[in-house]
């Protein structure tokens, strides 16, 4: 029996740079996981290609996919639907390949329910660690601004709870390196390896 691939989920707060990190990862030759192309009702941006960047759908088509259980997860984000077609994910994992999703946080929580064995990576803004300096240097920023930043930061930190790893997006190439290191480490986990060795012994 072939070992199933890993389901890797990269998510994080809006504006953190998930798309940029994902594009950088998939432009590197040594990235050996498969990108799951999402379906969306948003209009293509200049240069985006149907079936490469997204599967662009009408609202009716998307709602049919929801009804027919064709999506692993879906969410409405800034007035548009986004979702992960389930067939591709299932097929690719069963071929033993790792699948990579880059999705917003509501969708990631749904994947966590359906696939608790997935690898959940939270991309965090570097401003979270800069926050302390900003607070220390209080004199330079208004109290309202600091309070607002604190509130946003607290919400972002609370979101981390559902994830296995946190990668700070300080520099895109550093974030990519850490994500690849996490995937490599995950493949070396004792529980995954031991199961494979035990199966090998069963055959002999
Ligand atoms: P954009 O419109 O900028 O391409 O994407 C907007 C947001 O939708 C980003 O945060 C992106 O991660 C998220 N997104 C893209 N595909 C999916 C998906 O299949 N499911 C969910 N839940 N979010 C997605």
Coordinates of C-alpha atoms and ligand atoms in Angstrom, one line a residue:
X1 CA 0.0 0.0 0.0
X2 CA 1.4 3.4 -1.0
X3 CA 1.8 5.9 1.8
X4 CA -0.5 8.8 1.5
X5 CA 0.9 12.3 0.9
X6 CA 0.8 15.1 3.4
X7 CA -1.9 17.7 3.3
X8 CA -0.1 21.0 3.9
X9 CA -2.2 24.1 4.7
X10 CA -0.7 27.5 4.6
X11 CA -2.9 30.2 6.1
X12 CA -2.8 33.3 8.2
X13 CA -4.3 36.8 8.5
X14 CA -5.4 38.8 5.5
X15 CA -2.5 40.8 4.0
X16 CA 0.2 38.7 5.5
X17 CA 1.6 37.7 2.1
X18 CA 0.3 34.1 1.7
X19 CA 0.0 34.4 -2.0
X20 CA 3.5 35.9 -2.4
X21 CA 5.1 33.1 -0.3
X22 CA 3.1 30.5 -2.2
X23 CA 4.2 31.8 -5.6
X24 CA 7.8 32.0 -4.5
X25 CA 7.7 28.4 -3.2
X26 CA 6.3 27.1 -6.4
X27 CA 8.9 29.0 -8.5
X28 CA 11.7 27.0 -6.7
X29 CA 12.8 23.8 -8.3
X30 CA 13.3 21.8 -5.1
X31 CA 9.7 22.3 -4.0
X32 CA 8.2 18.9 -4.4
X33 CA 4.6 19.3 -3.3
X34 CA 1.6 19.9 -5.6
X35 CA -0.4 23.1 -5.6
X36 CA -4.2 22.6 -5.3
X37 CA -5.8 25.2 -7.6
X38 CA -8.8 26.8 -5.9
X39 CA -12.2 27.7 -7.4
X40 CA -13.3 31.3 -7.0
X41 CA -16.1 33.6 -8.2
X42 CA -13.8 36.6 -8.2
X43 CA -13.0 38.0 -11.6
X44 CA -9.5 37.1 -13.0
X45 CA -6.9 39.8 -12.5
X46 CA -4.7 40.8 -15.4
X47 CA -2.4 38.0 -16.3
X48 CA -4.3 35.3 -14.4
X49 CA -5.2 32.2 -16.3
X50 CA -8.2 29.9 -15.7
X51 CA -7.0 26.5 -14.5
X52 CA -3.6 27.9 -13.5
X53 CA -4.2 30.6 -10.9
X54 CA -7.8 29.6 -10.2
X55 CA -10.8 27.9 -11.7
X56 CA -12.9 30.9 -12.3
X57 CA -16.6 30.2 -11.8
X58 CA -20.0 32.0 -11.7
X59 CA -21.8 32.1 -8.4
X60 CA -24.3 29.6 -9.7
X61 CA -21.5 27.2 -10.7
X62 CA -19.9 27.6 -7.3
X63 CA -23.1 27.1 -5.4
X64 CA -23.7 23.9 -7.4
X65 CA -20.2 22.7 -6.3
X66 CA -21.1 23.4 -2.7
X67 CA -24.4 21.5 -3.0
X68 CA -22.8 18.5 -4.7
X69 CA -20.1 18.3 -2.0
X70 CA -17.3 18.9 -4.5
X71 CA -15.4 21.2 -2.1
X72 CA -13.2 20.2 0.8
X73 CA -13.8 23.7 2.2
X74 CA -15.1 27.0 1.1
X75 CA -15.5 30.5 2.4
X76 CA -16.9 33.8 1.3
X77 CA -14.1 36.4 1.4
X78 CA -14.7 40.1 0.5
X79 CA -17.9 39.3 -1.4
X80 CA -16.5 36.3 -3.4
X81 CA -16.5 32.6 -2.9
X82 CA -13.3 30.6 -2.7
X83 CA -13.0 26.9 -2.3
X84 CA -10.8 23.8 -2.6
X85 CA -12.0 21.1 -5.1
X86 CA -11.9 17.9 -3.1
X87 CA -11.3 15.4 -6.0
X88 CA -7.8 16.7 -6.8
X89 CA -6.8 16.7 -3.1
X90 CA -8.0 13.1 -2.6
X91 CA -6.5 11.8 -5.8
X92 CA -3.1 13.4 -5.3
X93 CA -2.8 12.4 -1.7
X94 CA -3.6 8.8 -2.6
X95 CA -0.8 8.9 -5.2
X96 CA 1.6 9.5 -2.3
X97 CA 2.2 13.2 -3.2
X98 CA 2.0 16.1 -0.8
X99 CA -0.7 18.7 -1.5
X100 CA -0.3 22.3 -0.7
X101 CA -3.3 24.6 0.0
X102 CA -3.0 28.4 0.4
X103 CA -6.3 29.5 1.9
X104 CA -7.8 32.0 4.3
X105 CA -8.4 31.2 8.0
X106 CA -12.1 30.2 7.9
X107 CA -11.3 27.6 5.2
X108 CA -8.2 26.3 7.1
X109 CA -10.4 25.6 10.2
X110 CA -12.8 23.6 8.0
X111 CA -9.9 21.6 6.6
X112 CA -8.7 21.0 10.2
X113 CA -12.0 19.4 11.0
X114 CA -12.0 17.2 7.9
X115 CA -8.3 16.4 7.9
X116 CA -6.9 16.7 11.5
X117 CA -3.8 14.8 10.3
X118 CA -2.9 17.7 8.0
X119 CA 0.1 20.0 8.5
X120 CA -1.2 23.4 9.5
X121 CA 1.2 26.3 9.0
X122 CA 0.3 29.8 10.2
X123 CA 2.0 32.6 8.3
X124 CA 2.5 35.5 10.8
X125 CA 3.2 39.1 10.1
X126 CA 6.6 40.3 11.3
X127 CA 4.8 43.2 12.9
X128 CA 3.7 40.9 15.7
X129 CA 7.3 40.7 17.0
X130 CA 7.9 44.4 16.3
X131 CA 4.9 45.2 18.3
X132 CA 6.8 45.1 21.6
X133 CA 9.3 47.7 20.4
X134 CA 6.5 49.9 19.2
X135 CA 4.8 49.7 22.7
X136 CA 8.1 50.4 24.4
X137 CA 8.6 53.5 22.2
X138 CA 5.1 54.6 23.0
X139 CA 6.0 58.3 22.7
X140 CA 6.2 57.9 18.9
X141 CA 2.7 56.7 18.3
X142 CA -0.7 57.7 19.5
X143 CA -2.5 55.6 22.1
X144 CA -5.4 54.9 19.8
X145 CA -3.0 53.5 17.2
X146 CA -1.2 51.4 19.7
X147 CA -4.5 50.1 21.1
X148 CA -5.8 49.2 17.7
X149 CA -2.5 47.4 16.8
X150 CA -2.7 45.5 20.1
X151 CA -6.3 44.4 19.3
X152 CA -5.4 43.2 15.8
X153 CA -2.2 41.4 17.1
X154 CA -4.3 39.7 19.8
X155 CA -6.8 38.4 17.3
X156 CA -3.9 37.2 15.1
X157 CA -2.2 35.4 18.0
X158 CA -5.6 33.8 19.0
X159 CA -5.9 32.5 15.4
X160 CA -2.6 30.6 15.8
X161 CA -4.1 28.1 18.2
X162 CA -5.4 25.8 15.5
X163 CA -2.0 25.5 13.8
X164 CA 1.0 23.2 14.2
X165 CA 3.7 25.7 13.1
X166 CA 4.1 29.5 12.9
X167 CA 6.3 31.0 10.2
X168 CA 7.0 34.7 10.4
X169 CA 6.9 36.3 7.0
X170 CA 9.9 38.6 7.7
X171 CA 11.5 37.8 4.3
X172 CA 9.8 35.8 1.6
X173 CA 12.8 33.5 1.0
X174 CA 13.3 32.9 4.7
X175 CA 9.6 32.0 5.0
X176 CA 9.9 29.6 2.1
X177 CA 13.0 27.9 3.6
X178 CA 11.2 27.4 6.9
X179 CA 8.1 26.0 5.2
X180 CA 10.2 23.4 3.3
X181 CA 12.1 22.5 6.5
X182 CA 8.9 21.9 8.3
X183 CA 7.6 19.6 5.5
X184 CA 10.9 17.7 5.5
X185 CA 10.8 17.3 9.3
X186 CA 7.1 16.2 9.1
X187 CA 8.1 13.4 6.8
X188 CA 10.7 12.2 9.4
X189 CA 8.2 12.0 12.2
X190 CA 8.6 8.8 14.2
X191 CA 4.9 7.9 13.8
X192 CA 5.0 8.1 10.0
X193 CA 8.4 6.3 9.7
X194 CA 7.6 3.6 12.3
X195 CA 4.3 2.7 10.5
X196 CA 6.3 2.3 7.2
X197 CA 8.9 0.1 8.8
X198 CA 6.3 -2.0 10.4
X199 CA 4.5 -2.6 7.1
X200 CA 7.9 -3.5 5.5
X201 CA 8.4 -6.2 8.2
X202 CA 4.9 -7.5 7.7
X203 CA 5.7 -8.2 4.0
X204 CA 8.8 -10.3 4.8
Ligands
LIG1 P1 -7.0 36.6 -3.8 O1 -8.4 37.1 -4.3 O2 -6.2 37.7 -3.4 O3 -6.4 35.7 -4.8 O4 -7.3 35.7 -2.5 C1 -8.0 36.2 -1.4 C2 -7.9 35.3 -0.3 O5 -8.5 34.0 -0.6 C3 -6.4 34.9 0.1 O6 -6.3 35.0 1.6 C4 -6.3 33.5 -0.3 O7 -5.4 32.8 0.6 C5 -7.7 33.0 -0.1 N1 -8.0 31.8 -0.9 C6 -7.6 31.4 -2.1 N2 -8.0 30.2 -2.4 C7 -8.8 29.8 -1.4 C8 -9.6 28.6 -1.2 O8 -9.7 27.7 -1.9 N3 -10.3 28.6 0.0 C9 -10.2 29.6 0.9 N4 -10.9 29.4 2.1 N5 -9.5 30.7 0.8 C10 -8.8 30.8 -0.4

